Amino acid sequence: MLWYGSPATDWEREALPIGNGSLGAAVFGTLASERLQFNEKTLWTGGPGSAQGYDHGNWRAARPGALAAVQDELDAKTRLDPDSVAAELGQPRVGYGAHQTFGDLYLDVPDAPQTPATYRRELDIANAVAKVVYTHQQVRHQREFFASYPDGVIVGRLSADRPGSVTFTLRYASPRRDFTATAASGRLTVRGALADNGLRFEAQIQVRGEGGTVTSNADGTITVTGADSAWFALAAGTDYADTYPDYRGKDPHTAVTGTLDKAGSRYDTLLARHVRDHRALFHRVALDIGQSVPADVPTDRLLAGYTGGATSTDRALEALYFQYGRYLLIASSRSGSLPANLQGVWNHSTSPPWSADYHVNINLQMNYWLAEATNLAETTAPYDRFVEALRAPGRRTAKEMFGSRGWVVHNETNPFGFTGVHDWSTAFWFPEGAAWLTGQLYEHYRFGGSTDYLRTTAYPVMKEAAEFWLDNLRTDPRDGTLVVTPSYSPEHGDFTAGAAMSQQIVHDLLTNTLEAARVLGDDRAFRTRLEAVLGQLDPGLRIGSWGQLQEWKADLDDPADDHRHVSHLYALHPGRQIEPGTKWADAAKVSLSARGDGGTGWSKAWKINFWARLRDGDHAHKMLAEQLKSSTLPNLWDTHPPFQIDGNFGATAGITEMLLQSQYDAIEVLPALPATWPDGSVRGLRARGGATLDIEWSNGRATRVALTASRTRRLTVRSDLLPGGESTFKAIAGQRYVWGEKV
Ligand code: FUC
């Protein structure tokens, strides 16, 4: 539960998010004029039809030999300055667009008090309901808001414990002027088309009163007068479709009308269905790290008073932050819309930071790190679909820019298949983006174990990404290995050949693709080719002069460098090339220590994961503490700054890595438990191989481990609770295995 003693005044810092994947809203709790800023995930400017023109980022004019010329230069020189490469290979970005706020619903309450007798604003993440409760002149008023996935609507209800006390006017407002708002029969209809690209949008809000009257006004507003209670449901959509090359589907009118009509006239039914749906996902995981918080401490004070984990109140914030990441993923990533963007689904602006887009040099991937392990595998469906939809434009980019097979996407993308480049020299060239994106699909298979999924969804996308690299790796004249060139370690340093991250990502992709090809029995010639290329590939692991894992193939690392990207540790996390106890892990630790404990929000979140993978629970916890102390807003949104949701998701993933890991062959119980969590329990975490685990621990040691298998297969579990520290056994689907005693 997040709760506060006063209304939100600032969207970014204080408003409370609800969402159902395609729709999102931020609740302010302002009394005289309740504000519900809302979003629909596909409402984007840019793309086909954009007034600026659009070309998917592909080179607008042919550049014969440009790529080969840069590669030739890098055969001879160690490094090239990014500006010079951008001058050769980049171009200004046009028609990229940005996610748009849909607008605001205001509920103007004429007799609302300036200073109510009591006030409380809360977000109940266990039920996914936001509430505002206040008393004024002995009347208790309550507002409830939720976003229902099963019914596809955002719902709000105002009630009071004295009959006839609910009076308000509902109106729509937008920072754009591209709409009409009309009201009839208690239904407010907003229709328009974005000036930039003609994307059509529509929202309908049906208002119903119990007692009192509902009046539809000529100015497109709706007034409820003297009701016992009143509620509204909002449905919204656009004519966006995720289909290349036009990205347009049907006018949203019929679907929006149908959704709202189908939602029906019973508030209680909608609420019950919503709560059931949310709880079925959210309550799969419970975490107890010895948290407790005095009832009178609101969340903003909990955060302000956080001292770094020493007290049970600190642990209350940590446990809440863990579950909040899961809440936010459920609210911003459900089947049927786009995946969670840089802000999930919440955006109050027409020009949000980085367009609230899909950065694929860490950010979109980080959004899904928690999904499998925290038992929310269903939330990855929009991600899969998005990656799948990138193939067609990505194939064209591979052909036009690289003259090769396969599909590719660079540093960032939008919903309109932007797979080419722009010319911001330190963040435009990242053809490894596609390969990295496929990693999550393979993880979905590793956790869930469905060969059907592997065959029909993951493998085709992986194979085609692999084909791109089979065509594009180049022999390094310095040592005869195969390298990515030109290669750019995200947002850092110079262009080189074979930067560590480039090599590690390609290594990961080819390894996963080979494993998958073996499982599926794909053709021998392709497998042989993968094996041969893996044999020649520079693995991207090299130890430098000060014991560090090198970020580049040449030893260029500066021990005083604290850059937020720690790209060369990809092999440690999210990759699995570096195993604990190896010299590579030692070198990764040297690099990570040198980078320090600072960084932007997502950078700190990544460091939680790194330290957990290095089996240093205390340092992982320190990074969590740093994130809570300096990269978290009062509404517990992660701040880069500005607000960027990847840090929320990355931190929840990191906490999970402290408690359970399974990236190698074994399931490791409590691999990085910090001293600040000596006693606790966690229920429902997932491990690769199709296992769900419940773990209890005391004095820093596991006391009970229960594993439920969802597949029949051999599993290895490691815990100091087991005789010899390890047990390998054939798990049977549906069976539960328990070690240790209930304490
Ligand atoms: C990457 C990061 C930035 C920011 C942006 C959205 O480019 O380097 O810090 O997070 O994504």
Coordinates of N, CA, C and O and ligand atoms in Angstrom, one line a residue, residues 342 354 359 361 363 491 564-565 602 640 644, ligand 1:
L342 N 9.4 3.6 -22.0 CA 10.3 4.2 -21.0 C 9.5 4.7 -19.7 O 10.1 4.8 -18.7
W354 N 12.9 11.5 -24.3 CA 13.2 10.4 -25.2 C 12.0 9.9 -25.9 O 11.9 8.7 -26.1
H359 N 13.9 2.3 -26.0 CA 15.4 2.3 -26.2 C 15.8 0.8 -26.0 O 15.4 0.2 -25.0
N361 N 19.1 -0.3 -26.0 CA 20.5 -0.5 -25.7 C 20.6 -0.8 -24.2 O 21.7 -0.8 -23.6
N363 N 17.2 -0.3 -22.0 CA 16.0 0.1 -21.3 C 14.8 -0.8 -21.5 O 14.2 -1.3 -20.5
E491 N 26.9 4.4 -25.7 CA 26.9 5.8 -25.2 C 28.2 6.2 -24.5 O 28.3 7.0 -23.7
R564 N 27.7 5.6 -16.5 CA 26.5 4.9 -16.0 C 26.3 3.5 -16.7 O 25.8 2.6 -16.2
H565 N 26.6 3.4 -18.0 CA 26.5 2.2 -18.7 C 27.7 1.3 -18.3 O 28.8 1.7 -18.2
W602 N 18.3 3.7 -13.6 CA 18.4 2.3 -14.2 C 19.8 1.7 -14.0 O 20.0 0.5 -13.9
H640 N 15.5 8.9 -13.4 CA 16.8 8.8 -14.1 C 17.8 9.9 -13.6 O 19.0 9.5 -13.3
Q644 N 11.8 7.5 -15.2 CA 12.0 6.4 -16.2 C 11.7 5.1 -15.5 O 12.4 4.8 -14.5
Ligands
FUC1 C1 19.9 5.3 -22.8 C2 20.6 5.8 -21.6 C3 20.1 7.1 -21.1 C4 18.6 7.1 -21.0 C5 18.0 6.7 -22.3 C6 16.5 6.6 -22.3 O1 20.3 6.0 -23.9 O2 22.0 6.0 -21.8 O3 20.7 7.3 -19.8 O4 18.2 6.1 -20.1 O5 18.5 5.4 -22.7

